[in-house]
Amino acid sequence: MTPAQQNFTIIVNWKEKGFGCAKVCSYCNWRESVLLPHGSQGAEAIGAFISQCKKSFITISGGAEPLYKFDEYSGQLLSMIRIIQSHGFKVRIITREVQHIAKLRGIVDYFSISLDADVLEDIKRYQHEWAGMDIEYSLVLPPIPTAEIVKLKPQYAALRSTLGNRLVLRENLNSIYPSDLSELTFGHTGIVFVPKSLCLAGRYLSTIDSTGHEIVQDNAGLAHYLMGNPNIVLFGGMVKHLVNPTVHMEYGDIDLIALDADVIEALTERFGFTFRDVSQSASSFPRYFLAKSTRAGKTVQLILMHSQADALRFIHNAQYDVDRIGYSNRRFHFDAHGESATLHAINTKQVRTIKGPRNMGLFHIDRPLIEQRHRLKLVRKGFAIAE
């Protein structure tokens, strides 16, 4: 069998500053990536990149949105397309801005439309303009175990039938759960599953020419390191996801307490993170750090403490029952109010304030403000809070 050739994808972001996309997709890893370009990439860099490709086409993708503010940035896009075509390659564009697709008839060879609720509504308005164009639809799967995705297969089959073209189901790069491909087949080529290993093996031109695993964080590898390390205690959104991934599909930053500075070194060397000390002063305890990786992915918020007892004292004095749970070395740690009450709060999003004295000795001096912001975040995520 001839091995499949790598996909070659050019990452774009037309804005000179910021992130050129009107959407805020929960699975997007690119918004704050240091490898995201700003403005056009030069003909020399593009030519050197695509000359390595063994397939017949080059993909133009986000990063940001290739058709973002099309009237303003189309010149840069068309220039890139002409460079690709001058080297003898066809062009595929991945986009959500479906209102502009018909404008590229006869110019772009293939389109892959990334789906979300807004896009599905827009498709109904513009689909009649695409007769004869080569279009597929792409949907990023939720970051949940395979058994839960299998339950959604009838919905994906119905969606494909409604859309009328091929539906590509993409494994979520933020998923920490392994996918069983044998359980995710449909018996025909109208719906195909794309594992994240394929994306991570591809070649990308962002600010550098590199393979996918060098520029995009596979959250599974990172999560497995964090979950199995006895010197790490996880808390916050990631722990809620571990308790019930179908109720808490998404989480933002990764919150963790490190019991050894070696954790910072490992996250730096193995996962490309750069840490910034945001402690109140040089003598503060505990130490607070923020970290972003050179690979597009989640931000880490790390607190450096001396012992697991310190870590659990910090977590178990949170203002709400839903937050009084830690995870370390593959087991959960509940506070004195009990496992059942905490799990009920997480599973139902019914949160209550814990009454009585709280040991605030390990909290940041700005803890009241932090807790106000946290309350607002919970409300926005659909939690009901009983004060």
Short mmCIF file of C-alpha atoms in Angstrom, two decimals:
data_model
loop_
_atom_site.label_atom_id
_atom_site.label_comp_id
_atom_site.label_asym_id
_atom_site.label_seq_id
_atom_site.Cartn_x
_atom_site.Cartn_y
_atom_site.Cartn_z
CA MET A 1 0.00 0.00 0.00
CA THR A 2 1.31 3.45 -0.92
CA PRO A 3 1.55 5.64 2.20
CA ALA A 4 -0.65 8.75 2.18
CA GLN A 5 1.24 11.95 1.44
CA GLN A 6 1.22 14.81 3.93
CA ASN A 7 -1.30 17.59 3.60
CA PHE A 8 0.30 21.01 3.12
CA THR A 9 -1.55 23.89 4.76
CA ILE A 10 -0.79 27.60 4.78
CA ILE A 11 -2.01 29.29 7.97
CA VAL A 12 -3.30 32.83 7.41
CA ASN A 13 -4.23 35.85 9.50
CA TRP A 14 -4.65 38.98 7.43
CA LYS A 15 -4.71 41.46 10.31
CA GLU A 16 -1.45 43.24 11.09
CA LYS A 17 -2.48 43.21 14.76
CA GLY A 18 -4.96 40.92 16.47
CA PHE A 19 -6.93 37.93 15.22
CA GLY A 20 -8.84 38.21 11.95
CA CYS A 21 -11.87 36.05 12.63
CA ALA A 22 -15.45 36.98 13.51
CA LYS A 23 -16.10 33.64 15.25
CA VAL A 24 -15.17 32.50 18.76
CA CYS A 25 -15.04 28.73 18.37
CA SER A 26 -14.57 26.79 21.61
CA TYR A 27 -11.97 24.47 20.09
CA CYS A 28 -9.84 27.20 18.48
CA ASN A 29 -6.19 26.95 19.52
CA TRP A 30 -4.89 29.75 17.34
CA ARG A 31 -6.23 33.02 18.74
CA GLU A 32 -3.16 33.86 20.84
CA SER A 33 -0.56 31.64 19.20
CA VAL A 34 2.91 33.14 18.81
CA LEU A 35 3.17 31.30 15.49
CA LEU A 36 0.13 32.99 13.96
CA PRO A 37 1.18 35.30 11.09
CA HIS A 38 0.07 38.92 10.91
CA GLY A 39 -0.50 40.07 7.34
CA SER A 40 0.59 38.40 4.11
CA GLN A 41 3.40 35.91 3.82
CA GLY A 42 5.95 36.47 1.06
CA ALA A 43 6.09 34.70 -2.28
CA GLU A 44 9.54 33.28 -1.51
CA ALA A 45 8.41 31.62 1.74
CA ILE A 46 5.24 30.28 0.12
CA GLY A 47 7.15 28.97 -2.89
CA ALA A 48 9.74 27.19 -0.74
CA PHE A 49 6.99 25.62 1.34
CA ILE A 50 4.74 24.32 -1.41
CA SER A 51 7.64 23.00 -3.49
CA GLN A 52 7.88 20.16 -0.95
CA CYS A 53 4.26 19.05 -1.45
CA LYS A 54 3.61 15.67 -3.11
CA LYS A 55 -0.15 16.11 -3.37
CA SER A 56 -1.99 18.04 -6.09
CA PHE A 57 -3.41 20.76 -3.85
CA ILE A 58 -2.46 23.24 -1.13
CA THR A 59 -4.85 24.23 1.65
CA ILE A 60 -5.33 27.82 2.83
CA SER A 61 -6.73 27.80 6.34
CA GLY A 62 -6.99 29.52 9.69
CA GLY A 63 -5.25 30.23 11.93
CA ALA A 64 -7.69 33.05 11.54
CA GLU A 65 -10.39 33.16 8.83
CA PRO A 66 -9.17 33.14 5.19
CA LEU A 67 -12.27 35.05 3.98
CA TYR A 68 -12.37 37.48 6.92
CA LYS A 69 -13.54 40.95 5.77
CA PHE A 70 -13.25 39.72 2.20
CA ASP A 71 -13.67 43.13 0.58
CA GLU A 72 -10.73 44.46 2.59
CA TYR A 73 -8.35 41.50 2.48
CA SER A 74 -9.25 39.68 -0.76
CA GLY A 75 -6.25 41.16 -2.56
CA GLN A 76 -3.87 39.39 -0.18
CA LEU A 77 -5.79 36.14 -0.54
CA LEU A 78 -5.89 36.28 -4.33
CA SER A 79 -2.17 37.03 -4.45
CA MET A 80 -1.49 33.90 -2.41
CA ILE A 81 -3.78 31.84 -4.63
CA ARG A 82 -1.93 33.02 -7.76
CA ILE A 83 1.42 32.03 -6.23
CA ILE A 84 0.13 28.54 -5.44
CA GLN A 85 -1.35 28.08 -8.89
CA SER A 86 1.82 29.33 -10.58
CA HIS A 87 3.59 26.34 -9.03
CA GLY A 88 1.05 23.99 -10.59
CA PHE A 89 -1.06 23.24 -7.51
CA LYS A 90 -4.79 23.41 -6.96
CA VAL A 91 -6.19 25.39 -4.04
CA ARG A 92 -8.45 24.34 -1.19
CA ILE A 93 -9.86 26.87 1.29
CA ILE A 94 -11.26 26.09 4.73
CA THR A 95 -13.75 28.77 5.78
CA ARG A 96 -16.83 29.77 7.76
CA GLU A 97 -17.56 32.93 5.80
CA VAL A 98 -19.97 31.24 3.42
CA GLN A 99 -21.36 34.51 2.03
CA HIS A 100 -18.14 34.97 0.02
CA ILE A 101 -17.68 31.47 -1.41
CA ALA A 102 -19.48 32.08 -4.71
CA LYS A 103 -17.16 35.07 -5.38
CA LEU A 104 -14.31 32.59 -5.76
CA ARG A 105 -16.02 30.37 -8.36
CA GLY A 106 -13.48 29.37 -10.99
CA ILE A 107 -10.60 30.57 -8.80
CA VAL A 108 -10.57 28.13 -5.87
CA ASP A 109 -10.81 24.42 -6.65
CA TYR A 110 -12.13 23.03 -3.38
CA PHE A 111 -13.92 24.42 -0.33
CA SER A 112 -14.28 22.90 3.11
CA ILE A 113 -16.92 24.69 5.19
CA SER A 114 -16.38 24.55 8.94
CA LEU A 115 -19.72 24.12 10.65
CA ASP A 116 -21.24 25.71 13.71
CA ALA A 117 -24.79 26.86 14.49
CA ASP A 118 -24.38 30.25 12.80
CA VAL A 119 -22.85 28.72 9.69
CA LEU A 120 -25.66 26.17 9.36
CA GLU A 121 -28.16 29.01 9.20
CA ASP A 122 -26.09 30.91 6.63
CA ILE A 123 -25.72 27.82 4.43
CA LYS A 124 -29.47 27.84 3.79
CA ARG A 125 -29.17 31.37 2.38
CA TYR A 126 -26.19 30.80 0.10
CA GLN A 127 -26.18 27.11 -0.88
CA HIS A 128 -28.09 27.79 -4.09
CA GLU A 129 -25.10 29.85 -5.33
CA TRP A 130 -22.71 26.89 -5.18
CA ALA A 131 -24.10 24.61 -7.91
CA GLY A 132 -21.24 22.79 -9.61
CA MET A 133 -18.63 23.84 -7.02
CA ASP A 134 -16.60 21.23 -5.11
CA ILE A 135 -17.70 21.70 -1.50
CA GLU A 136 -17.49 19.52 1.60
CA TYR A 137 -18.54 20.23 5.18
CA SER A 138 -16.31 19.88 8.21
CA LEU A 139 -17.32 19.48 11.85
CA VAL A 140 -14.99 19.30 14.85
CA LEU A 141 -16.21 16.62 17.23
CA PRO A 142 -16.79 17.40 20.92
CA PRO A 143 -13.86 16.44 23.20
CA ILE A 144 -15.67 13.52 24.84
CA PRO A 145 -15.10 9.73 25.01
CA THR A 146 -15.84 7.62 21.94
CA ALA A 147 -18.86 5.97 23.58
CA GLU A 148 -20.51 9.38 23.91
CA ILE A 149 -19.68 10.34 20.32
CA VAL A 150 -21.20 7.07 19.09
CA LYS A 151 -24.53 8.19 20.57
CA LEU A 152 -24.41 11.20 18.25
CA LYS A 153 -23.94 9.19 15.04
CA PRO A 154 -27.65 9.39 14.06
CA GLN A 155 -27.45 13.18 14.31
CA TYR A 156 -24.35 13.28 12.09
CA ALA A 157 -26.06 11.03 9.55
CA ALA A 158 -29.09 13.32 9.49
CA LEU A 159 -26.86 16.39 9.14
CA ARG A 160 -25.05 14.90 6.18
CA SER A 161 -28.36 14.03 4.54
CA THR A 162 -29.58 17.61 5.01
CA LEU A 163 -26.40 19.18 3.65
CA GLY A 164 -26.20 16.83 0.67
CA ASN A 165 -22.39 16.74 0.44
CA ARG A 166 -19.57 14.91 2.13
CA LEU A 167 -19.30 15.50 5.88
CA VAL A 168 -15.85 15.35 7.49
CA LEU A 169 -15.83 14.68 11.24
CA ARG A 170 -12.58 15.92 12.76
CA GLU A 171 -11.17 14.66 16.03
CA ASN A 172 -10.88 17.51 18.51
CA LEU A 173 -7.27 18.52 19.23
CA ASN A 174 -8.34 19.48 22.75
CA SER A 175 -9.69 16.01 23.51
CA ILE A 176 -7.86 14.02 26.17
CA TYR A 177 -9.77 10.82 25.31
CA PRO A 178 -8.54 8.31 22.70
CA SER A 179 -10.88 7.79 19.74
CA ASP A 180 -11.79 4.30 18.53
CA LEU A 181 -12.01 4.65 14.75
CA SER A 182 -13.75 1.29 14.41
CA GLU A 183 -16.70 2.71 16.35
CA LEU A 184 -16.91 5.88 14.27
CA THR A 185 -17.43 4.53 10.77
CA PHE A 186 -20.65 4.93 8.79
CA GLY A 187 -20.15 2.28 6.08
CA HIS A 188 -19.84 4.78 3.23
CA THR A 189 -17.63 7.66 2.10
CA GLY A 190 -20.31 10.30 2.57
CA ILE A 191 -19.13 10.72 6.16
CA VAL A 192 -15.46 10.32 7.04
CA PHE A 193 -13.58 10.59 10.33
CA VAL A 194 -10.25 12.41 10.42
CA PRO A 195 -8.06 11.58 13.45
CA LYS A 196 -5.99 14.37 14.93
CA SER A 197 -2.86 12.33 14.21
CA LEU A 198 -3.39 13.15 10.54
CA CYS A 199 -3.53 16.88 11.29
CA LEU A 200 -0.48 16.70 13.53
CA ALA A 201 1.49 14.81 10.86
CA GLY A 202 0.76 17.41 8.17
CA ARG A 203 3.02 20.28 7.17
CA TYR A 204 2.09 23.88 7.93
CA LEU A 205 3.39 27.28 6.98
CA SER A 206 2.59 29.71 9.78
CA THR A 207 5.49 31.97 10.66
CA ILE A 208 7.69 28.93 10.08
CA ASP A 209 7.59 25.80 7.96
CA SER A 210 6.94 22.94 10.37
CA THR A 211 4.95 19.80 11.03
CA GLY A 212 1.67 19.96 12.90
CA HIS A 213 2.92 18.54 16.19
CA GLU A 214 5.52 21.32 16.33
CA ILE A 215 2.99 24.16 16.12
CA VAL A 216 -0.24 22.75 17.61
CA GLN A 217 -0.49 21.27 21.10
CA ASP A 218 -2.02 17.79 21.28
CA ASN A 219 -3.91 18.25 24.52
CA ALA A 220 -4.00 14.50 25.17
CA GLY A 221 -0.25 14.23 25.70
CA LEU A 222 -0.18 17.30 27.92
CA ALA A 223 -3.20 16.15 29.95
CA HIS A 224 -1.82 12.67 30.51
CA TYR A 225 1.40 14.16 31.88
CA LEU A 226 -0.52 16.46 34.21
CA MET A 227 -2.96 13.77 35.35
CA GLY A 228 -0.33 11.17 36.21
CA ASN A 229 2.25 13.35 37.96
CA PRO A 230 2.13 13.10 41.79
CA ASN A 231 3.72 16.57 42.02
CA ILE A 232 0.77 18.17 40.23
CA VAL A 233 -2.69 18.86 41.64
CA LEU A 234 -5.24 19.95 39.06
CA PHE A 235 -8.29 22.05 39.89
CA GLY A 236 -10.86 24.23 38.11
CA GLY A 237 -12.41 23.59 34.71
CA MET A 238 -10.21 20.68 33.69
CA VAL A 239 -11.24 18.71 36.78
CA LYS A 240 -14.92 19.38 36.08
CA HIS A 241 -14.28 18.04 32.56
CA LEU A 242 -12.70 14.90 34.01
CA VAL A 243 -15.72 14.35 36.28
CA ASN A 244 -18.32 14.81 33.53
CA PRO A 245 -17.00 15.55 30.03
CA THR A 246 -20.45 15.66 28.44
CA VAL A 247 -21.74 18.37 30.81
CA HIS A 248 -18.42 20.26 30.86
CA MET A 249 -17.17 19.70 27.32
CA GLU A 250 -14.96 22.76 27.21
CA TYR A 251 -12.61 24.37 29.67
CA GLY A 252 -10.38 27.39 29.20
CA ASP A 253 -7.06 27.76 30.98
CA ILE A 254 -5.51 24.76 32.71
CA ASP A 255 -5.32 25.44 36.46
CA LEU A 256 -2.74 23.49 38.43
CA ILE A 257 -0.70 23.51 41.60
CA ALA A 258 2.90 22.29 41.27
CA LEU A 259 4.65 20.84 44.29
CA ASP A 260 8.10 20.95 42.69
CA ALA A 261 9.79 23.47 40.38
CA ASP A 262 10.73 20.51 38.15
CA VAL A 263 7.14 20.66 36.85
CA ILE A 264 7.85 24.08 35.34
CA GLU A 265 11.03 22.75 33.75
CA ALA A 266 9.21 19.74 32.26
CA LEU A 267 6.37 21.84 30.87
CA THR A 268 8.96 24.14 29.30
CA GLU A 269 11.10 21.43 27.73
CA ARG A 270 8.43 18.89 26.74
CA PHE A 271 5.50 21.10 25.83
CA GLY A 272 7.03 24.42 24.79
CA PHE A 273 5.66 26.60 27.59
CA THR A 274 7.21 29.89 28.63
CA PHE A 275 6.43 30.90 32.21
CA ARG A 276 5.97 34.40 33.58
CA ASP A 277 6.03 35.01 37.34
CA VAL A 278 2.98 37.10 38.29
CA SER A 279 3.40 36.87 42.06
CA GLN A 280 2.72 40.01 44.07
CA SER A 281 6.37 40.30 45.15
CA ALA A 282 9.64 38.37 45.10
CA SER A 283 8.99 37.12 48.65
CA SER A 284 5.37 36.06 48.10
CA PHE A 285 4.16 32.56 48.90
CA PRO A 286 2.78 30.76 47.10
CA ARG A 287 4.29 31.72 43.72
CA TYR A 288 1.92 32.42 40.80
CA PHE A 289 2.83 31.85 37.15
CA LEU A 290 1.15 32.22 33.76
CA ALA A 291 2.42 30.21 30.80
CA LYS A 292 1.78 30.06 27.07
CA SER A 293 3.23 27.49 24.74
CA THR A 294 4.94 28.07 21.42
CA ARG A 295 2.46 25.45 20.17
CA ALA A 296 -1.06 26.75 19.69
CA GLY A 297 -3.07 25.55 22.67
CA LYS A 298 -4.34 26.31 26.15
CA THR A 299 -2.80 28.69 28.67
CA VAL A 300 -1.51 27.25 31.96
CA GLN A 301 -2.10 29.00 35.28
CA LEU A 302 0.33 27.46 37.78
CA ILE A 303 0.72 27.97 41.52
CA LEU A 304 3.93 26.71 43.12
CA MET A 305 3.48 25.30 46.64
CA HIS A 306 5.42 23.10 49.07
CA SER A 307 3.11 20.13 49.66
CA GLN A 308 -0.08 18.37 48.69
CA ALA A 309 -1.52 19.43 52.06
CA ASP A 310 -1.01 23.07 51.02
CA ALA A 311 -2.58 22.39 47.63
CA LEU A 312 -5.68 20.75 49.06
CA ARG A 313 -6.04 23.45 51.72
CA PHE A 314 -6.09 25.97 48.87
CA ILE A 315 -8.64 24.02 46.80
CA HIS A 316 -10.87 22.96 49.69
CA ASN A 317 -11.36 26.55 50.84
CA ALA A 318 -12.87 27.73 47.55
CA GLN A 319 -16.03 29.82 47.81
CA TYR A 320 -18.29 27.28 46.03
CA ASP A 321 -18.83 23.56 46.51
CA VAL A 322 -18.38 22.92 42.78
CA ASP A 323 -14.72 24.05 43.01
CA ARG A 324 -13.71 22.08 46.09
CA ILE A 325 -12.24 19.17 44.18
CA GLY A 326 -8.67 18.43 43.15
CA TYR A 327 -7.15 15.74 40.96
CA SER A 328 -3.66 14.27 41.37
CA ASN A 329 -1.94 11.07 40.32
CA ARG A 330 -5.15 9.79 38.72
CA ARG A 331 -7.48 10.22 41.68
CA PHE A 332 -9.92 12.87 42.88
CA HIS A 333 -9.60 14.67 46.23
CA PHE A 334 -12.81 15.93 47.84
CA ASP A 335 -13.21 18.24 50.81
CA ALA A 336 -14.97 17.53 54.11
CA HIS A 337 -18.37 18.47 52.71
CA GLY A 338 -18.32 15.20 50.83
CA GLU A 339 -17.93 13.59 47.47
CA SER A 340 -21.64 13.26 46.68
CA ALA A 341 -22.41 16.96 47.19
CA THR A 342 -19.50 18.09 45.03
CA LEU A 343 -20.31 15.63 42.26
CA HIS A 344 -23.96 16.68 42.32
CA ALA A 345 -22.92 20.32 41.89
CA ILE A 346 -20.66 19.47 38.96
CA ASN A 347 -23.15 17.16 37.24
CA THR A 348 -26.15 19.49 37.60
CA LYS A 349 -24.45 22.91 37.52
CA GLN A 350 -26.31 23.71 40.74
CA VAL A 351 -23.76 25.55 42.85
CA ARG A 352 -23.94 26.66 46.46
CA THR A 353 -21.78 28.88 48.63
CA ILE A 354 -20.09 27.05 51.48
CA LYS A 355 -21.01 28.69 54.76
CA GLY A 356 -18.72 28.99 57.73
CA PRO A 357 -15.09 30.10 58.16
CA ARG A 358 -12.61 29.68 55.32
CA ASN A 359 -8.84 29.44 55.64
CA MET A 360 -7.68 32.19 53.25
CA GLY A 361 -3.99 32.05 54.15
CA LEU A 362 -2.80 30.66 50.80
CA PHE A 363 -4.94 32.87 48.58
CA HIS A 364 -3.75 35.82 46.52
CA ILE A 365 -4.26 39.24 48.12
CA ASP A 366 -6.73 40.06 45.32
CA ARG A 367 -8.83 36.96 46.06
CA PRO A 368 -12.13 38.88 46.53
CA LEU A 369 -11.81 40.34 43.02
CA ILE A 370 -10.77 36.95 41.64
CA GLU A 371 -13.86 35.36 43.18
CA GLN A 372 -16.13 38.04 41.71
CA ARG A 373 -14.75 37.32 38.24
CA HIS A 374 -15.06 33.58 38.82
CA ARG A 375 -18.72 33.94 39.81
CA LEU A 376 -19.43 35.81 36.58
CA LYS A 377 -17.69 33.10 34.55
CA LEU A 378 -19.79 30.39 36.19
CA VAL A 379 -23.02 32.27 35.42
CA ARG A 380 -21.97 32.70 31.80
CA LYS A 381 -21.32 28.95 31.59
CA GLY A 382 -24.87 28.19 32.74
CA PHE A 383 -24.33 27.51 36.45
CA ALA A 384 -27.11 28.38 38.90
CA ILE A 385 -25.63 29.77 42.12
CA ALA A 386 -27.36 29.61 45.48
CA GLU A 387 -25.72 32.18 47.75
#
